[in-house]
JSON list of C-alpha atoms in Angstrom, two decimals:
[
{"chain": "A", "resi": 1, "resn": "UNK", "atom": "CA", "xyz": [33.14, 20.69, -30.99]},
{"chain": "A", "resi": 2, "resn": "UNK", "atom": "CA", "xyz": [34.45, 21.85, -27.61]},
{"chain": "A", "resi": 3, "resn": "UNK", "atom": "CA", "xyz": [31.01, 23.11, -26.70]},
{"chain": "A", "resi": 4, "resn": "UNK", "atom": "CA", "xyz": [29.50, 19.71, -27.60]},
{"chain": "A", "resi": 5, "resn": "UNK", "atom": "CA", "xyz": [32.05, 17.89, -25.46]},
{"chain": "A", "resi": 6, "resn": "UNK", "atom": "CA", "xyz": [31.49, 20.31, -22.59]},
{"chain": "A", "resi": 7, "resn": "UNK", "atom": "CA", "xyz": [27.68, 19.87, -22.79]},
{"chain": "A", "resi": 8, "resn": "UNK", "atom": "CA", "xyz": [28.09, 16.10, -23.00]},
{"chain": "A", "resi": 9, "resn": "UNK", "atom": "CA", "xyz": [30.32, 16.05, -19.93]},
{"chain": "A", "resi": 10, "resn": "UNK", "atom": "CA", "xyz": [27.82, 18.21, -18.05]},
{"chain": "A", "resi": 11, "resn": "UNK", "atom": "CA", "xyz": [25.02, 15.78, -18.95]},
{"chain": "A", "resi": 12, "resn": "UNK", "atom": "CA", "xyz": [27.05, 12.83, -17.70]},
{"chain": "A", "resi": 13, "resn": "UNK", "atom": "CA", "xyz": [27.96, 14.46, -14.42]},
{"chain": "A", "resi": 14, "resn": "UNK", "atom": "CA", "xyz": [26.73, 12.99, -11.15]},
{"chain": "A", "resi": 15, "resn": "UNK", "atom": "CA", "xyz": [24.44, 15.95, -10.52]},
{"chain": "A", "resi": 16, "resn": "UNK", "atom": "CA", "xyz": [22.71, 15.61, -13.90]},
{"chain": "A", "resi": 17, "resn": "UNK", "atom": "CA", "xyz": [22.40, 11.86, -13.51]},
{"chain": "A", "resi": 18, "resn": "UNK", "atom": "CA", "xyz": [20.82, 12.20, -10.05]},
{"chain": "A", "resi": 19, "resn": "UNK", "atom": "CA", "xyz": [18.41, 14.80, -11.45]},
{"chain": "A", "resi": 20, "resn": "UNK", "atom": "CA", "xyz": [17.45, 12.38, -14.24]},
{"chain": "A", "resi": 21, "resn": "UNK", "atom": "CA", "xyz": [16.85, 9.61, -11.70]},
{"chain": "A", "resi": 22, "resn": "UNK", "atom": "CA", "xyz": [14.65, 11.94, -9.63]},
{"chain": "A", "resi": 23, "resn": "UNK", "atom": "CA", "xyz": [12.56, 12.74, -12.71]},
{"chain": "A", "resi": 24, "resn": "UNK", "atom": "CA", "xyz": [12.14, 9.03, -13.42]},
{"chain": "A", "resi": 25, "resn": "UNK", "atom": "CA", "xyz": [11.12, 8.40, -9.79]},
{"chain": "A", "resi": 26, "resn": "UNK", "atom": "CA", "xyz": [8.48, 11.12, -9.98]},
{"chain": "A", "resi": 27, "resn": "UNK", "atom": "CA", "xyz": [7.08, 9.80, -13.26]},
{"chain": "A", "resi": 28, "resn": "UNK", "atom": "CA", "xyz": [6.91, 6.25, -11.89]},
{"chain": "A", "resi": 29, "resn": "UNK", "atom": "CA", "xyz": [5.25, 7.43, -8.65]},
{"chain": "A", "resi": 30, "resn": "UNK", "atom": "CA", "xyz": [2.64, 9.38, -10.62]},
{"chain": "A", "resi": 31, "resn": "UNK", "atom": "CA", "xyz": [1.92, 6.37, -12.84]},
{"chain": "A", "resi": 32, "resn": "UNK", "atom": "CA", "xyz": [1.64, 4.16, -9.76]},
{"chain": "A", "resi": 33, "resn": "UNK", "atom": "CA", "xyz": [-0.81, 6.58, -8.16]},
{"chain": "A", "resi": 34, "resn": "UNK", "atom": "CA", "xyz": [-2.97, 6.67, -11.29]},
{"chain": "A", "resi": 35, "resn": "UNK", "atom": "CA", "xyz": [-2.95, 2.87, -11.50]},
{"chain": "A", "resi": 36, "resn": "UNK", "atom": "CA", "xyz": [-3.79, 2.64, -7.80]},
{"chain": "A", "resi": 37, "resn": "UNK", "atom": "CA", "xyz": [-6.83, 4.88, -8.35]},
{"chain": "A", "resi": 38, "resn": "UNK", "atom": "CA", "xyz": [-7.97, 2.43, -11.03]},
{"chain": "A", "resi": 39, "resn": "UNK", "atom": "CA", "xyz": [-7.41, -0.46, -8.60]},
{"chain": "A", "resi": 40, "resn": "UNK", "atom": "CA", "xyz": [-9.43, 1.35, -5.91]},
{"chain": "A", "resi": 41, "resn": "UNK", "atom": "CA", "xyz": [-12.38, 1.88, -8.24]},
{"chain": "A", "resi": 42, "resn": "UNK", "atom": "CA", "xyz": [-12.18, -1.73, -9.44]},
{"chain": "A", "resi": 43, "resn": "UNK", "atom": "CA", "xyz": [-12.12, -2.92, -5.82]},
{"chain": "A", "resi": 44, "resn": "UNK", "atom": "CA", "xyz": [-15.12, -0.71, -5.02]},
{"chain": "A", "resi": 45, "resn": "UNK", "atom": "CA", "xyz": [-16.95, -2.18, -8.01]},
{"chain": "A", "resi": 46, "resn": "UNK", "atom": "CA", "xyz": [-16.11, -5.68, -6.80]},
{"chain": "A", "resi": 47, "resn": "UNK", "atom": "CA", "xyz": [-17.36, -4.81, -3.31]},
{"chain": "A", "resi": 48, "resn": "UNK", "atom": "CA", "xyz": [-20.61, -3.32, -4.63]},
{"chain": "A", "resi": 49, "resn": "UNK", "atom": "CA", "xyz": [-21.21, -6.33, -6.87]},
{"chain": "A", "resi": 50, "resn": "UNK", "atom": "CA", "xyz": [-20.55, -8.70, -3.99]},
{"chain": "A", "resi": 51, "resn": "UNK", "atom": "CA", "xyz": [-22.88, -6.82, -1.66]},
{"chain": "A", "resi": 52, "resn": "UNK", "atom": "CA", "xyz": [-25.70, -6.73, -4.18]},
{"chain": "A", "resi": 53, "resn": "UNK", "atom": "CA", "xyz": [-25.30, -10.42, -5.04]},
{"chain": "A", "resi": 54, "resn": "UNK", "atom": "CA", "xyz": [-24.60, -11.96, -1.66]},
{"chain": "A", "resi": 55, "resn": "UNK", "atom": "CA", "xyz": [-26.08, -9.68, 1.00]},
{"chain": "A", "resi": 56, "resn": "UNK", "atom": "CA", "xyz": [-29.32, -8.72, -0.71]},
{"chain": "A", "resi": 57, "resn": "UNK", "atom": "CA", "xyz": [-30.10, -12.28, -1.82]},
{"chain": "A", "resi": 58, "resn": "UNK", "atom": "CA", "xyz": [-28.44, -14.50, 0.79]},
{"chain": "A", "resi": 59, "resn": "UNK", "atom": "CA", "xyz": [-28.52, -18.27, 0.80]},
{"chain": "A", "resi": 60, "resn": "UNK", "atom": "CA", "xyz": [-29.79, -20.01, 3.90]},
{"chain": "A", "resi": 61, "resn": "UNK", "atom": "CA", "xyz": [-27.15, -20.12, 6.69]},
{"chain": "A", "resi": 62, "resn": "UNK", "atom": "CA", "xyz": [-24.37, -18.37, 4.75]},
{"chain": "A", "resi": 63, "resn": "UNK", "atom": "CA", "xyz": [-24.66, -14.92, 6.32]},
{"chain": "A", "resi": 64, "resn": "UNK", "atom": "CA", "xyz": [-21.64, -15.24, 8.66]},
{"chain": "A", "resi": 65, "resn": "UNK", "atom": "CA", "xyz": [-19.40, -16.45, 5.83]},
{"chain": "A", "resi": 66, "resn": "UNK", "atom": "CA", "xyz": [-20.67, -13.66, 3.58]},
{"chain": "A", "resi": 67, "resn": "UNK", "atom": "CA", "xyz": [-20.16, -11.14, 6.37]},
{"chain": "A", "resi": 68, "resn": "UNK", "atom": "CA", "xyz": [-16.48, -12.04, 6.75]},
{"chain": "A", "resi": 69, "resn": "UNK", "atom": "CA", "xyz": [-15.97, -11.88, 2.99]},
{"chain": "A", "resi": 70, "resn": "UNK", "atom": "CA", "xyz": [-17.60, -8.43, 3.02]},
{"chain": "A", "resi": 71, "resn": "UNK", "atom": "CA", "xyz": [-15.25, -7.27, 5.76]},
{"chain": "A", "resi": 72, "resn": "UNK", "atom": "CA", "xyz": [-12.33, -8.61, 3.74]},
{"chain": "A", "resi": 73, "resn": "UNK", "atom": "CA", "xyz": [-13.43, -6.66, 0.67]},
{"chain": "A", "resi": 74, "resn": "UNK", "atom": "CA", "xyz": [-13.87, -3.49, 2.74]},
{"chain": "A", "resi": 75, "resn": "UNK", "atom": "CA", "xyz": [-10.36, -3.91, 4.10]},
{"chain": "A", "resi": 76, "resn": "UNK", "atom": "CA", "xyz": [-9.07, -4.42, 0.56]},
{"chain": "A", "resi": 77, "resn": "UNK", "atom": "CA", "xyz": [-10.35, -0.93, -0.25]},
{"chain": "A", "resi": 78, "resn": "UNK", "atom": "CA", "xyz": [-8.71, 0.48, 2.89]},
{"chain": "A", "resi": 79, "resn": "UNK", "atom": "CA", "xyz": [-5.40, -1.21, 2.06]},
{"chain": "A", "resi": 80, "resn": "UNK", "atom": "CA", "xyz": [-5.52, 0.20, -1.46]},
{"chain": "A", "resi": 81, "resn": "UNK", "atom": "CA", "xyz": [-6.24, 3.67, -0.03]},
{"chain": "A", "resi": 82, "resn": "UNK", "atom": "CA", "xyz": [-3.29, 3.34, 2.35]},
{"chain": "A", "resi": 83, "resn": "UNK", "atom": "CA", "xyz": [-1.00, 2.34, -0.52]},
{"chain": "A", "resi": 84, "resn": "UNK", "atom": "CA", "xyz": [-2.23, 5.35, -2.49]},
{"chain": "A", "resi": 85, "resn": "UNK", "atom": "CA", "xyz": [-1.48, 7.51, 0.56]},
{"chain": "A", "resi": 86, "resn": "UNK", "atom": "CA", "xyz": [2.04, 6.03, 0.66]},
{"chain": "A", "resi": 87, "resn": "UNK", "atom": "CA", "xyz": [2.58, 6.94, -2.98]},
{"chain": "A", "resi": 88, "resn": "UNK", "atom": "CA", "xyz": [1.16, 10.46, -2.69]},
{"chain": "A", "resi": 89, "resn": "UNK", "atom": "CA", "xyz": [3.15, 11.00, 0.50]},
{"chain": "A", "resi": 90, "resn": "UNK", "atom": "CA", "xyz": [6.26, 10.08, -1.44]},
{"chain": "A", "resi": 91, "resn": "UNK", "atom": "CA", "xyz": [5.31, 12.53, -4.20]},
{"chain": "A", "resi": 92, "resn": "UNK", "atom": "CA", "xyz": [4.79, 15.33, -1.66]},
{"chain": "A", "resi": 93, "resn": "UNK", "atom": "CA", "xyz": [7.86, 14.81, 0.51]},
{"chain": "A", "resi": 94, "resn": "UNK", "atom": "CA", "xyz": [10.11, 12.55, -1.62]},
{"chain": "A", "resi": 95, "resn": "UNK", "atom": "CA", "xyz": [10.51, 10.37, 1.45]},
{"chain": "A", "resi": 96, "resn": "UNK", "atom": "CA", "xyz": [9.01, 6.96, 2.07]},
{"chain": "A", "resi": 97, "resn": "UNK", "atom": "CA", "xyz": [6.95, 7.24, 5.26]},
{"chain": "A", "resi": 98, "resn": "UNK", "atom": "CA", "xyz": [7.76, 4.14, 7.27]},
{"chain": "A", "resi": 99, "resn": "UNK", "atom": "CA", "xyz": [4.91, 4.75, 9.70]},
{"chain": "A", "resi": 100, "resn": "UNK", "atom": "CA", "xyz": [2.37, 4.56, 6.86]},
{"chain": "A", "resi": 101, "resn": "UNK", "atom": "CA", "xyz": [3.96, 1.39, 5.51]},
{"chain": "A", "resi": 102, "resn": "UNK", "atom": "CA", "xyz": [3.69, -0.26, 8.93]},
{"chain": "A", "resi": 103, "resn": "UNK", "atom": "CA", "xyz": [0.06, 0.82, 9.35]},
{"chain": "A", "resi": 104, "resn": "UNK", "atom": "CA", "xyz": [-0.74, -0.57, 5.90]},
{"chain": "A", "resi": 105, "resn": "UNK", "atom": "CA", "xyz": [0.93, -3.85, 6.85]},
{"chain": "A", "resi": 106, "resn": "UNK", "atom": "CA", "xyz": [-1.06, -4.01, 10.09]},
{"chain": "A", "resi": 107, "resn": "UNK", "atom": "CA", "xyz": [-4.30, -3.48, 8.16]},
{"chain": "A", "resi": 108, "resn": "UNK", "atom": "CA", "xyz": [-3.32, -6.23, 5.71]},
{"chain": "A", "resi": 109, "resn": "UNK", "atom": "CA", "xyz": [-2.61, -8.68, 8.53]},
{"chain": "A", "resi": 110, "resn": "UNK", "atom": "CA", "xyz": [-5.85, -7.68, 10.29]},
{"chain": "A", "resi": 111, "resn": "UNK", "atom": "CA", "xyz": [-7.68, -8.43, 7.05]},
{"chain": "A", "resi": 112, "resn": "UNK", "atom": "CA", "xyz": [-6.00, -11.83, 6.88]},
{"chain": "A", "resi": 113, "resn": "UNK", "atom": "CA", "xyz": [-7.04, -12.61, 10.46]},
{"chain": "A", "resi": 114, "resn": "UNK", "atom": "CA", "xyz": [-10.63, -11.44, 9.93]},
{"chain": "A", "resi": 115, "resn": "UNK", "atom": "CA", "xyz": [-11.15, -13.67, 6.89]},
{"chain": "A", "resi": 116, "resn": "UNK", "atom": "CA", "xyz": [-9.12, -16.55, 8.33]},
{"chain": "A", "resi": 117, "resn": "UNK", "atom": "CA", "xyz": [-10.84, -19.92, 8.16]},
{"chain": "A", "resi": 118, "resn": "UNK", "atom": "CA", "xyz": [-9.79, -21.69, 11.33]},
{"chain": "A", "resi": 119, "resn": "UNK", "atom": "CA", "xyz": [-10.94, -25.06, 9.99]},
{"chain": "A", "resi": 120, "resn": "UNK", "atom": "CA", "xyz": [-8.24, -25.16, 7.29]},
{"chain": "A", "resi": 121, "resn": "UNK", "atom": "CA", "xyz": [-5.57, -23.00, 8.93]},
{"chain": "A", "resi": 122, "resn": "UNK", "atom": "CA", "xyz": [-2.66, -24.71, 10.61]},
{"chain": "A", "resi": 123, "resn": "UNK", "atom": "CA", "xyz": [-1.41, -23.59, 14.01]},
{"chain": "A", "resi": 124, "resn": "UNK", "atom": "CA", "xyz": [1.96, -22.51, 12.64]},
{"chain": "A", "resi": 125, "resn": "UNK", "atom": "CA", "xyz": [0.21, -19.99, 10.35]},
{"chain": "A", "resi": 126, "resn": "UNK", "atom": "CA", "xyz": [-1.62, -18.47, 13.30]},
{"chain": "A", "resi": 127, "resn": "UNK", "atom": "CA", "xyz": [1.62, -18.28, 15.27]},
{"chain": "A", "resi": 128, "resn": "UNK", "atom": "CA", "xyz": [3.31, -16.61, 12.29]},
{"chain": "A", "resi": 129, "resn": "UNK", "atom": "CA", "xyz": [0.53, -14.04, 12.00]},
{"chain": "A", "resi": 130, "resn": "UNK", "atom": "CA", "xyz": [0.78, -13.36, 15.74]},
{"chain": "A", "resi": 131, "resn": "UNK", "atom": "CA", "xyz": [4.53, -12.83, 15.51]},
{"chain": "A", "resi": 132, "resn": "UNK", "atom": "CA", "xyz": [4.07, -10.53, 12.50]},
{"chain": "A", "resi": 133, "resn": "UNK", "atom": "CA", "xyz": [1.48, -8.46, 14.37]},
{"chain": "A", "resi": 134, "resn": "UNK", "atom": "CA", "xyz": [3.72, -8.27, 17.43]},
{"chain": "A", "resi": 135, "resn": "UNK", "atom": "CA", "xyz": [6.76, -7.20, 15.37]},
{"chain": "A", "resi": 136, "resn": "UNK", "atom": "CA", "xyz": [4.80, -4.60, 13.40]},
{"chain": "A", "resi": 137, "resn": "UNK", "atom": "CA", "xyz": [3.14, -3.26, 16.55]},
{"chain": "A", "resi": 138, "resn": "UNK", "atom": "CA", "xyz": [6.49, -2.87, 18.30]},
{"chain": "A", "resi": 139, "resn": "UNK", "atom": "CA", "xyz": [7.93, -1.19, 15.20]},
{"chain": "A", "resi": 140, "resn": "UNK", "atom": "CA", "xyz": [4.96, 1.19, 15.05]},
{"chain": "A", "resi": 141, "resn": "UNK", "atom": "CA", "xyz": [5.30, 2.00, 18.76]},
{"chain": "A", "resi": 142, "resn": "UNK", "atom": "CA", "xyz": [9.04, 2.71, 18.38]},
{"chain": "A", "resi": 143, "resn": "UNK", "atom": "CA", "xyz": [8.48, 4.99, 15.39]},
{"chain": "A", "resi": 144, "resn": "UNK", "atom": "CA", "xyz": [5.58, 6.83, 17.07]},
{"chain": "A", "resi": 145, "resn": "UNK", "atom": "CA", "xyz": [7.54, 7.37, 20.27]},
{"chain": "A", "resi": 146, "resn": "UNK", "atom": "CA", "xyz": [10.58, 8.62, 18.35]},
{"chain": "A", "resi": 147, "resn": "UNK", "atom": "CA", "xyz": [8.38, 11.12, 16.45]},
{"chain": "A", "resi": 148, "resn": "UNK", "atom": "CA", "xyz": [6.88, 12.46, 19.67]},
{"chain": "A", "resi": 149, "resn": "UNK", "atom": "CA", "xyz": [10.32, 13.27, 21.07]}
]
C-alpha cells in the first residue's frame, strides 16, 4: 500500500505532470503536421483543377481575373507550407519561432492584397492592411536585427 501511495504521489508531482503535458504537445504537433500535409495536397489539387479549368480554357476577357485567382491559390500553398514549417520547427526545437510566424503573416497579407478587388473594397480595409503590413514589417525587422547581434 505504501508503494502504491508513493508511486501515485510521484505521478502527481509537478515534474511528472509537465512531462505528461510535453508528451501531449508532441502528439498534437505531430497530428497537426499530418493534417497540414493533407491540406497542402488538397490545396495543390484545387490549384491544379483550377489551372486546368480556367487557364487552359479561358473565357473571353477573364484572363486578368483568373490570373489573380491563380496567384491567390499559389500563395495558399505557400502559406500552408509555412504553417507546416512552423509546426515542424516546433517539433524540432520545442520553441515557437516568431520570425516564421511573422513571415507567414506577411505572406497571408500579401495574398490578400494580390487578390483584392478594389471595386468592392472600402478605403478603411486598405488602410488596415497597410497598417498590418507596416506593423509586421517592423516586427520582422526588430527580430532579424536582434538575431544578428
